[in-house]
Amino acid sequence: MQCYLCGSGKNHTREGKVRDNPSIKIFECDECGLVFLESQKTSEEFYKDNGMC
Ligand SMILES: [Zn+2]
């Protein structure tokens, strides 16, 4: 998985589950701190619920 914001390949899995699909892993970019999902389908609701913007 590459961060789609900064393009870094450095990231780690993050605690937590996606409400709509618990099987999707959550990653956090080590470079910019962006939190993104295993699938490229990012949900706006997901970020909203987690206070990300
Ligand atoms: Zn990044």
XYZ file of C-alpha atoms and ligand atoms in Angstrom, residues 3 5-8 29 31-34, ligand 1:
11
model
C 0.054 6.610 0.613
C -1.188 11.760 -0.443
C 2.600 11.773 -0.207
C 3.335 8.584 -2.149
C 5.331 7.034 0.671
C 1.287 6.672 6.791
C 5.535 10.037 6.620
C 2.517 12.306 6.687
C 0.250 10.558 9.159
C -2.562 10.096 6.708
Zn 1.713 9.879 3.443
